[in-house]
Short mmCIF file of C-alpha atoms and ligand atoms in Angstrom, two decimals:
data_model
loop_
_atom_site.label_atom_id
_atom_site.label_comp_id
_atom_site.label_asym_id
_atom_site.label_seq_id
_atom_site.Cartn_x
_atom_site.Cartn_y
_atom_site.Cartn_z
CA UNK G 883 -35.79 -9.21 -55.10
CA UNK G 884 -39.15 -9.28 -53.39
CA UNK G 885 -41.33 -6.26 -54.22
CA UNK G 886 -41.59 -3.54 -51.59
CA UNK G 887 -44.98 -3.64 -49.88
CA UNK G 888 -47.00 -0.53 -49.18
CA UNK G 889 -50.16 0.65 -47.45
CA UNK G 890 -52.18 3.53 -48.95
CA UNK G 891 -53.70 5.90 -46.40
CA UNK G 892 -56.17 8.08 -48.29
CA UNK G 893 -57.20 6.64 -51.65
CA UNK G 894 -58.11 10.03 -53.09
CA UNK G 895 -56.51 11.64 -56.10
CA UNK G 896 -52.88 11.37 -54.91
CA UNK G 897 -53.21 8.01 -53.19
CA UNK G 898 -54.52 6.51 -56.41
CA UNK G 899 -51.78 8.20 -58.46
CA UNK G 900 -49.01 6.68 -56.33
CA UNK G 901 -50.72 3.29 -56.14
CA UNK G 902 -50.69 3.23 -59.96
CA UNK G 903 -46.92 2.72 -59.79
CA UNK G 904 -47.56 -0.75 -58.34
CA UNK G 905 -49.84 -1.62 -61.27
CA UNK G 906 -47.17 -0.50 -63.72
CA UNK G 907 -44.23 -2.06 -61.84
CA UNK G 908 -45.58 -5.07 -59.93
CA UNK G 909 -42.09 -6.50 -59.65
CA UNK G 910 -41.06 -3.44 -57.59
CA UNK G 911 -44.11 -2.53 -55.54
CA UNK G 912 -47.22 -4.19 -54.16
CA UNK G 913 -50.10 -2.40 -52.45
CA UNK G 914 -51.18 -4.72 -49.64
CA UNK G 915 -53.58 -2.57 -47.59
CA UNK G 916 -55.72 0.55 -47.94
CA UNK G 917 -57.38 2.88 -45.46
CA UNK G 918 -60.01 5.19 -46.95
CA UNK G 919 -63.40 6.32 -45.58
CA UNK G 920 -64.92 6.87 -49.04
CA UNK G 921 -66.56 3.57 -49.92
CA UNK G 922 -66.27 3.85 -53.70
CA UNK G 923 -62.63 4.96 -53.74
CA UNK G 924 -61.74 2.31 -51.13
CA UNK G 925 -63.44 -0.54 -52.99
CA UNK G 926 -61.99 0.58 -56.31
CA UNK G 927 -58.41 0.60 -55.04
CA UNK G 928 -58.85 -2.68 -53.14
CA UNK G 929 -60.17 -4.35 -56.27
CA UNK G 930 -57.49 -2.94 -58.57
CA UNK G 931 -54.72 -4.18 -56.27
CA UNK G 932 -56.39 -7.38 -55.20
CA UNK G 933 -56.09 -6.48 -51.52
CA UNK G 934 -57.18 -9.04 -48.91
CA UNK G 935 -60.54 -8.02 -47.38
CA UNK G 936 -59.11 -7.99 -43.84
CA UNK G 937 -56.61 -5.35 -44.97
CA UNK G 938 -59.18 -2.90 -46.28
CA UNK G 939 -59.93 -0.25 -43.65
CA UNK G 940 -62.26 2.70 -43.52
CA UNK G 941 -59.95 4.73 -41.26
CA UNK G 942 -56.16 4.83 -40.91
CA UNK G 943 -56.57 4.50 -37.12
CA UNK G 944 -57.25 0.77 -37.67
CA UNK G 945 -53.62 0.39 -38.78
CA UNK G 946 -52.49 1.72 -35.45
CA UNK G 947 -54.12 -1.23 -33.71
CA UNK G 948 -52.95 -4.07 -35.95
CA UNK G 949 -49.47 -5.44 -36.48
CA UNK G 950 -47.25 -3.93 -39.18
CA UNK G 951 -48.47 -5.22 -42.55
CA UNK G 952 -46.03 -3.62 -45.03
CA UNK G 953 -42.60 -2.06 -45.45
CA UNK G 954 -43.92 1.41 -46.17
CA UNK G 955 -46.98 3.62 -46.10
CA UNK G 956 -48.10 6.39 -48.45
CA UNK G 957 -49.93 9.07 -46.45
CA UNK G 958 -52.17 10.90 -48.89
CA UNK G 959 -54.82 12.39 -46.65
CA UNK G 960 -55.64 16.09 -46.69
CA UNK G 961 -53.12 18.64 -45.43
CA UNK G 962 -54.41 18.83 -41.85
CA UNK G 963 -54.42 15.04 -41.51
CA UNK G 964 -50.74 14.30 -42.08
CA UNK G 965 -49.12 14.64 -38.69
CA UNK G 966 -51.08 12.09 -36.68
CA UNK G 967 -50.77 9.17 -39.12
CA UNK G 968 -47.16 10.11 -39.97
CA UNK G 969 -46.03 10.03 -36.35
CA UNK G 970 -48.06 6.90 -35.55
CA UNK G 971 -46.86 4.96 -38.62
CA UNK G 972 -43.22 5.98 -38.01
CA UNK G 973 -43.61 4.62 -34.49
CA UNK G 974 -44.79 1.30 -35.93
CA UNK G 975 -41.68 1.12 -38.14
CA UNK G 976 -43.16 2.00 -41.55
CA UNK G 977 -41.06 4.01 -43.98
CA UNK G 978 -43.09 7.08 -44.93
CA UNK G 979 -44.03 8.51 -48.29
CA UNK G 980 -45.79 11.64 -47.12
CA UNK G 981 -47.72 14.05 -49.28
CA UNK G 982 -46.78 17.69 -49.09
CA UNK G 983 -47.20 19.80 -47.07
CA UNK G 984 -45.68 17.75 -44.27
CA UNK G 985 -48.16 19.50 -42.04
CA UNK G 986 -49.77 22.89 -41.68
CA UNK G 987 -47.75 24.28 -38.78
CA UNK G 988 -44.04 24.22 -37.89
CA UNK G 989 -44.47 22.28 -34.65
CA UNK G 990 -46.27 19.41 -36.36
CA UNK G 991 -43.66 19.31 -39.14
CA UNK G 992 -40.93 19.11 -36.49
CA UNK G 993 -42.84 16.34 -34.68
CA UNK G 994 -42.82 14.29 -37.90
CA UNK G 995 -39.09 14.86 -38.41
CA UNK G 996 -38.42 13.90 -34.77
CA UNK G 997 -40.56 10.75 -35.08
CA UNK G 998 -38.83 9.45 -38.23
CA UNK G 999 -35.43 10.06 -36.68
CA UNK G 1000 -36.36 8.49 -33.34
CA UNK G 1001 -37.77 5.38 -35.01
CA UNK G 1002 -35.08 5.19 -37.70
CA UNK G 1003 -37.45 5.07 -40.64
CA UNK G 1004 -37.07 6.85 -43.97
CA UNK G 1005 -39.22 9.82 -44.94
CA UNK G 1006 -39.83 11.04 -48.46
CA UNK G 1007 -42.03 14.12 -48.79
CA UNK G 1008 -43.71 14.25 -52.19
CA UNK G 1009 -41.85 17.23 -53.61
CA UNK G 1010 -42.27 15.78 -57.06
CA UNK G 1011 -40.62 18.76 -58.78
CA UNK G 1012 -37.20 17.75 -57.45
CA UNK G 1013 -37.47 14.47 -59.34
CA UNK G 1014 -38.54 15.49 -62.85
CA UNK G 1015 -36.12 14.88 -65.75
CA UNK G 1016 -36.34 18.65 -66.37
CA UNK G 1017 -35.07 19.43 -62.86
CA UNK G 1018 -32.39 16.76 -63.05
CA UNK G 1019 -31.01 18.36 -66.24
CA UNK G 1020 -31.27 21.89 -64.85
CA UNK G 1021 -29.60 20.98 -61.56
CA UNK G 1022 -26.77 19.23 -63.43
CA UNK G 1023 -26.21 22.32 -65.57
CA UNK G 1024 -26.14 24.63 -62.55
CA UNK G 1025 -23.87 22.34 -60.55
CA UNK G 1026 -21.49 22.03 -63.49
CA UNK G 1027 -21.00 25.80 -63.30
CA UNK G 1028 -21.97 26.68 -66.88
CA UNK G 1029 -23.54 29.96 -65.81
CA UNK G 1030 -20.96 30.67 -63.10
CA UNK G 1031 -22.28 31.78 -59.71
CA UNK G 1032 -26.05 32.06 -59.49
CA UNK G 1033 -26.80 35.69 -58.64
CA UNK G 1034 -30.57 35.74 -58.88
CA UNK G 1035 -33.62 33.69 -59.89
CA UNK G 1036 -37.04 34.74 -61.17
CA UNK G 1037 -39.73 32.06 -60.91
CA UNK G 1038 -43.41 32.03 -61.90
CA UNK G 1039 -46.05 29.52 -60.81
CA UNK G 1040 -48.92 29.98 -63.29
CA UNK G 1041 -51.62 28.34 -61.19
CA UNK G 1042 -54.17 29.00 -63.93
CA UNK G 1043 -57.61 30.59 -63.81
CA UNK G 1044 -59.61 27.34 -63.98
CA UNK G 1045 -57.27 25.45 -61.65
CA UNK G 1046 -57.57 28.27 -59.09
CA UNK G 1047 -61.36 28.03 -59.37
CA UNK G 1048 -61.28 24.23 -59.12
CA UNK G 1049 -58.91 23.75 -56.19
CA UNK G 1050 -58.58 27.08 -54.37
CA UNK G 1051 -62.08 28.59 -54.71
CA UNK G 1052 -64.46 25.62 -54.90
CA UNK G 1053 -62.22 22.78 -53.81
CA UNK G 1054 -60.22 21.27 -50.99
CA UNK G 1055 -57.66 24.07 -50.63
CA UNK G 1056 -60.02 27.06 -50.63
CA UNK G 1057 -60.09 27.70 -46.88
CA UNK G 1058 -57.05 28.17 -44.72
CA UNK G 1059 -58.73 26.75 -41.66
CA UNK G 1060 -59.32 23.36 -43.30
CA UNK G 1061 -56.18 23.20 -45.46
CA UNK G 1062 -53.39 25.78 -45.27
CA UNK G 1063 -52.39 29.16 -46.70
CA UNK G 1064 -52.18 28.80 -50.48
CA UNK G 1065 -48.44 29.41 -50.45
CA UNK G 1066 -48.15 26.22 -48.42
CA UNK G 1067 -50.73 24.10 -50.21
CA UNK G 1068 -49.70 25.13 -53.74
CA UNK G 1069 -46.26 26.66 -53.67
CA UNK G 1070 -44.33 24.85 -50.96
CA UNK G 1071 -43.09 22.90 -54.01
CA UNK G 1072 -41.74 26.10 -55.56
CA UNK G 1073 -39.93 27.42 -52.51
CA UNK G 1074 -38.53 23.93 -51.96
CA UNK G 1075 -37.41 23.86 -55.61
CA UNK G 1076 -35.75 27.27 -55.39
CA UNK G 1077 -33.88 26.16 -52.26
CA UNK G 1078 -32.82 22.99 -54.08
CA UNK G 1079 -31.56 24.88 -57.15
CA UNK G 1080 -29.83 27.55 -55.04
CA UNK G 1081 -27.96 24.91 -53.06
CA UNK G 1082 -27.86 27.45 -50.24
CA UNK G 1083 -30.03 28.39 -47.29
CA UNK G 1084 -32.50 31.25 -47.43
CA UNK G 1085 -31.67 33.97 -44.89
CA UNK G 1086 -34.43 36.58 -45.31
CA UNK G 1087 -37.87 36.64 -46.85
CA UNK G 1088 -40.72 39.08 -47.56
CA UNK G 1089 -44.11 38.60 -49.21
CA UNK G 1090 -47.27 40.38 -50.40
CA UNK G 1091 -50.52 38.96 -51.70
CA UNK G 1092 -54.26 38.81 -51.19
CA UNK G 1093 -57.61 37.48 -52.38
CA UNK G 1094 -58.59 40.09 -54.98
CA UNK G 1095 -61.06 38.57 -57.41
CA UNK G 1096 -62.96 35.53 -56.10
CA UNK G 1097 -65.12 37.53 -53.69
CA UNK G 1098 -68.85 38.14 -53.28
CA UNK G 1099 -68.57 41.78 -54.37
CA UNK G 1100 -67.13 40.74 -57.76
CA UNK G 1101 -70.22 38.70 -58.65
CA UNK G 1102 -71.82 40.04 -61.87
CA UNK G 1103 -75.39 41.33 -61.53
CA UNK G 1104 -77.88 38.60 -62.43
CA UNK G 1105 -75.56 35.69 -61.68
CA UNK G 1106 -76.88 32.74 -59.68
CA UNK G 1107 -75.20 30.75 -56.93
CA UNK G 1108 -74.97 27.53 -58.97
CA UNK G 1109 -73.48 27.47 -62.46
CA UNK G 1110 -75.92 25.00 -64.04
CA UNK G 1111 -78.76 27.49 -63.40
CA UNK G 1112 -76.79 30.61 -64.28
CA UNK G 1113 -77.82 32.62 -67.31
CA UNK G 1114 -74.35 34.23 -67.42
CA UNK G 1115 -72.48 30.95 -67.81
CA UNK G 1116 -71.67 31.55 -71.50
CA UNK G 1117 -69.82 34.75 -70.62
CA UNK G 1118 -68.05 33.59 -67.46
CA UNK G 1119 -64.62 31.92 -67.79
CA UNK G 1120 -65.02 30.49 -64.29
CA UNK G 1121 -68.42 28.90 -64.89
CA UNK G 1122 -68.38 25.25 -63.86
CA UNK G 1123 -70.08 24.51 -67.17
CA UNK G 1124 -67.22 26.14 -68.99
CA UNK G 1125 -64.62 24.31 -66.94
CA UNK G 1126 -66.01 20.80 -66.53
CA UNK G 1127 -68.26 20.29 -69.55
CA UNK G 1128 -65.51 21.10 -72.02
CA UNK G 1129 -62.03 19.67 -72.21
CA UNK G 1130 -60.05 22.10 -70.07
CA UNK G 1131 -56.84 21.05 -71.79
CA UNK G 1132 -58.00 22.21 -75.24
CA UNK G 1133 -59.25 25.52 -76.66
CA UNK G 1134 -62.99 25.78 -76.32
CA UNK G 1135 -64.86 25.46 -79.62
CA UNK G 1136 -68.62 25.63 -80.18
CA UNK G 1137 -71.43 25.11 -77.72
CA UNK G 1138 -72.13 21.40 -77.81
CA UNK G 1139 -70.99 20.46 -74.32
CA UNK G 1140 -71.81 16.76 -74.53
CA UNK G 1141 -69.70 16.40 -77.61
CA UNK G 1142 -66.85 18.67 -76.51
CA UNK G 1143 -66.47 16.99 -73.11
CA UNK G 1144 -65.31 13.81 -74.69
CA UNK G 1145 -63.34 15.22 -77.60
CA UNK G 1146 -59.57 15.05 -77.35
CA UNK G 1147 -59.22 13.50 -73.93
CA UNK G 1148 -60.70 11.24 -71.33
CA UNK G 1149 -62.64 12.57 -68.38
CA UNK G 1150 -61.44 9.65 -66.25
CA UNK G 1151 -58.62 11.79 -64.92
CA UNK G 1152 -57.91 14.92 -62.92
CA UNK G 1153 -59.77 17.26 -62.53
CA UNK G 1154 -62.99 15.33 -63.33
CA UNK G 1155 -62.15 12.38 -61.06
CA UNK G 1156 -62.16 14.79 -58.13
CA UNK G 1157 -65.86 15.49 -58.79
CA UNK G 1158 -66.88 11.85 -58.90
CA UNK G 1159 -65.03 8.51 -58.77
CA UNK G 1160 -66.49 7.30 -62.09
CA UNK G 1161 -66.68 10.39 -64.30
CA UNK G 1162 -69.16 10.31 -67.16
CA UNK G 1163 -71.38 13.04 -68.60
CA UNK G 1164 -74.22 12.01 -66.26
CA UNK G 1165 -72.13 11.74 -63.06
CA UNK G 1166 -70.38 15.04 -63.78
CA UNK G 1167 -73.72 16.81 -64.30
CA UNK G 1168 -75.00 15.35 -61.03
CA UNK G 1169 -71.84 16.49 -59.21
CA UNK G 1170 -72.26 20.00 -60.62
CA UNK G 1171 -75.93 20.07 -59.68
CA UNK G 1172 -75.38 19.08 -56.05
CA UNK G 1173 -71.69 19.24 -55.12
CA UNK G 1174 -69.18 21.97 -54.29
CA UNK G 1175 -67.72 22.12 -57.81
CA UNK G 1176 -70.98 23.48 -59.27
CA UNK G 1177 -70.93 26.59 -57.07
CA UNK G 1178 -70.46 30.12 -58.43
CA UNK G 1179 -66.88 31.24 -57.78
CA UNK G 1180 -68.28 34.47 -56.32
CA UNK G 1181 -70.54 32.61 -53.86
CA UNK G 1182 -68.12 30.22 -52.18
CA UNK G 1183 -66.61 30.30 -48.70
CA UNK G 1184 -63.01 30.59 -49.94
CA UNK G 1185 -60.46 32.77 -48.20
CA UNK G 1186 -57.03 31.88 -49.65
CA UNK G 1187 -55.12 34.39 -51.81
CA UNK G 1188 -55.41 34.45 -55.59
CA UNK G 1189 -52.01 36.05 -56.17
CA UNK G 1190 -48.88 36.36 -54.07
CA UNK G 1191 -45.24 37.37 -54.47
CA UNK G 1192 -42.27 36.29 -52.33
CA UNK G 1193 -38.77 37.79 -52.29
CA UNK G 1194 -35.84 35.84 -50.85
CA UNK G 1195 -32.22 36.46 -50.00
CA UNK G 1196 -29.94 33.43 -49.77
CA UNK G 1197 -26.50 32.87 -48.29
CA UNK G 1198 -23.81 34.75 -50.23
CA UNK G 1199 -26.28 37.44 -51.39
CA UNK G 1200 -28.14 35.45 -54.06
CA UNK G 1201 -31.72 36.68 -54.48
CA UNK G 1202 -34.90 35.06 -55.80
CA UNK G 1203 -38.36 36.36 -56.59
CA UNK G 1204 -41.42 34.19 -56.90
CA UNK G 1205 -44.90 34.95 -58.24
CA UNK G 1206 -47.92 32.68 -57.84
CA UNK G 1207 -51.00 33.81 -59.73
CA UNK G 1208 -54.44 32.58 -60.73
CA UNK G 1209 -54.75 35.02 -63.60
CA UNK G 1210 -53.05 33.17 -66.40
CA UNK G 1211 -53.71 30.01 -68.44
CA UNK G 1212 -52.52 26.94 -66.55
CA UNK G 1213 -49.11 26.23 -68.03
CA UNK G 1214 -45.78 24.96 -66.82
CA UNK G 1215 -43.73 27.03 -64.43
CA UNK G 1216 -41.37 29.58 -65.98
CA UNK G 1217 -37.95 30.27 -64.54
CA UNK G 1218 -34.96 32.48 -65.34
CA UNK G 1219 -31.67 31.88 -63.57
CA UNK G 1220 -29.14 34.68 -63.84
CA UNK G 1221 -25.49 33.71 -63.33
CA UNK G 1222 -22.14 35.49 -63.47
CA UNK G 1223 -21.25 33.82 -66.81
CA UNK G 1224 -24.62 33.09 -68.38
CA UNK G 1225 -28.37 32.74 -68.04
CA UNK G 1226 -30.72 29.76 -68.17
CA UNK G 1227 -34.41 30.10 -68.94
CA UNK G 1228 -36.79 27.21 -68.55
CA UNK G 1229 -40.43 26.57 -69.37
CA UNK G 1230 -40.91 23.15 -67.76
CA UNK G 1231 -39.80 21.30 -70.84
CA UNK G 1232 -37.00 23.19 -72.59
CA UNK G 1233 -33.96 24.85 -71.05
CA UNK G 1234 -32.27 27.73 -72.89
CA UNK G 1235 -28.68 28.29 -71.78
CA UNK G 1236 -27.12 31.55 -72.98
CA UNK G 1237 -23.34 31.80 -72.55
CA UNK G 1238 -21.96 35.35 -72.13
CA UNK G 1239 -18.49 34.53 -73.51
CA UNK G 1240 -19.43 32.72 -76.72
CA UNK G 1241 -22.71 34.65 -77.08
CA UNK G 1242 -24.44 31.45 -78.06
CA UNK G 1243 -27.61 29.81 -76.89
CA UNK G 1244 -27.92 26.07 -76.38
CA UNK G 1245 -31.34 24.49 -76.07
CA UNK G 1246 -31.97 21.29 -74.08
CA UNK G 1247 -35.28 19.58 -74.67
CA UNK G 1248 -36.15 17.40 -71.69
CA UNK G 1249 -39.17 16.00 -73.51
CA UNK G 1250 -41.55 16.52 -70.60
CA UNK G 1251 -44.48 15.89 -72.93
CA UNK G 1252 -47.05 14.93 -70.34
CA UNK G 1253 -47.03 18.38 -68.73
CA UNK G 1254 -46.57 19.36 -65.14
CA UNK G 1255 -50.15 19.01 -63.88
CA UNK G 1256 -51.33 16.16 -61.67
CA UNK G 1257 -53.06 14.68 -64.75
CA UNK G 1258 -49.71 14.61 -66.54
CA UNK G 1259 -48.00 12.91 -63.57
CA UNK G 1260 -46.16 16.18 -62.82
CA UNK G 1261 -43.92 15.86 -65.90
CA UNK G 1262 -42.47 12.55 -64.82
CA UNK G 1263 -42.07 13.68 -61.19
CA UNK G 1264 -44.64 11.24 -59.75
CA UNK G 1265 -43.02 8.26 -61.43
CA UNK G 1266 -39.45 9.29 -60.55
CA UNK G 1267 -40.39 10.04 -56.94
CA UNK G 1268 -41.96 6.59 -56.57
CA UNK G 1269 -39.01 4.93 -58.24
CA UNK G 1270 -36.59 6.67 -55.85
CA UNK G 1271 -38.67 5.86 -52.76
CA UNK G 1272 -39.13 2.21 -53.70
CA UNK G 1273 -35.37 1.92 -54.38
CA UNK G 1274 -34.60 3.55 -51.03
CA UNK G 1275 -36.81 1.05 -49.18
CA UNK G 1276 -35.68 -1.97 -51.22
CA UNK G 1277 -32.01 -1.15 -50.62
CA UNK G 1278 -32.47 0.39 -47.18
CA UNK G 1279 -30.65 3.44 -48.53
CA UNK G 1280 -32.07 6.94 -47.92
CA UNK G 1281 -29.65 8.51 -50.43
CA UNK G 1282 -32.16 7.77 -53.22
CA UNK G 1283 -34.54 10.27 -51.58
CA UNK G 1284 -34.06 13.92 -52.58
CA UNK G 1285 -36.79 15.28 -50.29
CA UNK G 1286 -36.01 13.82 -46.88
CA UNK G 1287 -36.73 15.24 -43.42
CA UNK G 1288 -34.07 17.95 -43.07
CA UNK G 1289 -34.26 19.51 -46.52
CA UNK G 1290 -38.07 19.47 -46.42
CA UNK G 1291 -38.17 20.99 -42.95
CA UNK G 1292 -35.91 23.80 -44.15
CA UNK G 1293 -38.03 24.65 -47.18
CA UNK G 1294 -41.27 24.40 -45.17
CA UNK G 1295 -39.76 26.94 -42.75
CA UNK G 1296 -39.30 29.31 -45.72
CA UNK G 1297 -43.03 29.02 -46.46
CA UNK G 1298 -44.04 29.62 -42.85
CA UNK G 1299 -41.70 32.64 -42.74
CA UNK G 1300 -43.08 34.06 -46.01
CA UNK G 1301 -46.64 33.79 -44.69
CA UNK G 1302 -45.61 35.49 -41.47
CA UNK G 1303 -43.94 38.24 -43.55
CA UNK G 1304 -47.12 38.73 -45.61
CA UNK G 1305 -49.38 38.92 -42.58
CA UNK G 1306 -47.11 41.12 -40.51
CA UNK G 1307 -46.00 43.25 -43.46
CA UNK G 1308 -42.30 42.94 -42.67
CA UNK G 1309 -39.10 41.11 -43.63
CA UNK G 1310 -38.51 37.91 -41.68
CA UNK G 1311 -35.05 36.64 -40.92
CA UNK G 1312 -34.98 32.84 -40.99
CA UNK G 1313 -31.94 32.77 -38.76
CA UNK G 1314 -34.04 34.19 -35.92
CA UNK G 1315 -36.78 31.54 -36.20
N1 LIG E 529 -47.35 16.29 -54.56
C1 LIG E 529 -48.21 17.00 -55.25
O1 LIG E 529 -47.86 17.58 -56.26
C2 LIG E 529 -49.63 17.10 -54.79
C3 LIG E 529 -50.65 17.41 -55.70
C4 LIG E 529 -51.95 17.50 -55.22
C5 LIG E 529 -52.21 17.30 -53.88
N2 LIG E 529 -51.19 17.04 -53.02
C6 LIG E 529 -51.44 16.78 -51.58
O2 LIG E 529 -51.87 15.44 -51.44
C7 LIG E 529 -52.77 15.31 -50.34
C8 LIG E 529 -54.03 14.61 -50.81
O3 LIG E 529 -54.59 15.35 -51.86
P1 LIG E 529 -55.69 14.71 -52.83
O4 LIG E 529 -55.84 15.62 -53.97
O5 LIG E 529 -55.38 13.28 -53.07
O6 LIG E 529 -56.98 14.83 -51.88
P2 LIG E 529 -58.26 13.86 -51.84
O7 LIG E 529 -59.27 14.58 -51.02
O8 LIG E 529 -58.59 13.43 -53.22
O9 LIG E 529 -57.73 12.59 -51.02
C9 LIG E 529 -57.60 12.54 -49.63
C10 LIG E 529 -58.24 11.25 -49.18
O10 LIG E 529 -58.00 11.04 -47.78
C11 LIG E 529 -59.13 10.33 -47.29
N3 LIG E 529 -59.22 10.34 -45.81
C12 LIG E 529 -59.84 11.25 -45.02
N4 LIG E 529 -59.81 10.83 -43.74
C13 LIG E 529 -59.16 9.64 -43.71
C14 LIG E 529 -58.85 8.71 -42.69
N5 LIG E 529 -59.20 8.93 -41.42
N6 LIG E 529 -58.18 7.57 -43.02
C15 LIG E 529 -57.83 7.33 -44.31
N7 LIG E 529 -58.12 8.19 -45.34
C16 LIG E 529 -58.77 9.33 -45.04
C17 LIG E 529 -60.29 11.06 -47.96
O11 LIG E 529 -61.49 10.31 -47.90
C18 LIG E 529 -59.76 11.25 -49.37
O12 LIG E 529 -60.16 10.23 -50.25
C19 LIG E 529 -52.99 16.72 -49.82
O13 LIG E 529 -52.18 16.94 -48.70
C20 LIG E 529 -52.54 17.61 -50.98
O14 LIG E 529 -52.08 18.89 -50.58
C21 LIG E 529 -49.93 16.92 -53.46
#
């Protein structure tokens, strides 16, 4: 079979991650065009994939004007720049791989769903969690009925203190006006996942949460606005020096930053590749000296929450509670699922099934070694999502896609309702929306 062809719109962190699938599986997927305003990222991707110069664009709008050049498009622009390219590319007949969130308001999400249906193209929203081997095993266990009826679920998203500082205080998702509420930008995956596990619709939702810590008034006396100049950096866990000049994936040892930065892992990956396209000690230092990631976490213009809880009631009375918090090491999500005949606990890699009748525990190791962060490919989710989407396009069969238009629209509505509940301090019924 001929490989599926794909255009990348937005060759940032996610665009590059999905394009990597074509390098690893050239017999399945070929990247034939790229649209990206950033010169270095654009040139890098074009070179890696050997893209013809006349198919390298600095803006996705150019694709609107030319004839269709591929089977599919991956839309990996920032949250507020999803709707326009999604609708336009659907109209041109491209199948869409669309980064989450679909868009930042319900009307735009609906417009995308309407466009893919009207133009009979497939849509896969990048809810990578649905595709991980861990989720596949968990979903099979639940569907096989080993714990009976699911009565309630408790789910924790440990965003992580340094990840919060990186993405939601200093980075792209720190301001609602330019991205989305954090529940949408970070945890639409989780509400989508809970809906997927429940296998039922959510009927009612409530939520509380706020920005407590990363505020001007929490700044320690004597701190400066940029971390490289700050005399408190040794005592601040959020210092950019602490985060970017050491390996964030390992315990911090000693004070030799140059040495520690390169011990036990490459910096040519997330989060360092967000600071600069070619991370090295010198380019990282320059980015911290001049760019947004070197700012004090108490002197940024962030406004998204740093902790939030959501409570949900599903059809049949099943309940779920969800906590998203910055104030924890960044680890895999933790989940407990309480059923009428047993309980399953999961930590992103292992599943522990306790059976009430036999009083035994069975452990399933899903071997998700790489971890659930973007750097780890979301525990196999990125790879499995791409594999499913490419198979769907190659076989013209949407059943490979687990995160299509209707299921994604439903779980996005849960997020919009939870945000409304938080702001208006009340319970929202999804049936009334
Ligand atoms: N599925 C997941 O687990 C996951 C993880 C992280 C981020 N995301 C989502 O992926 C999306 C992209 O995130 P990212 O981390 O790659 O961000 P990024 O900023 O690294 O990449 C976005 C890219 O879009 C480019 N862009 C801007 N305007 C453009 C235009 N007119 N035409 C073409 N390209 C344009 C930017 O230059 C940038 O390189 C966001 O919506 C984010 O919420 C999803």
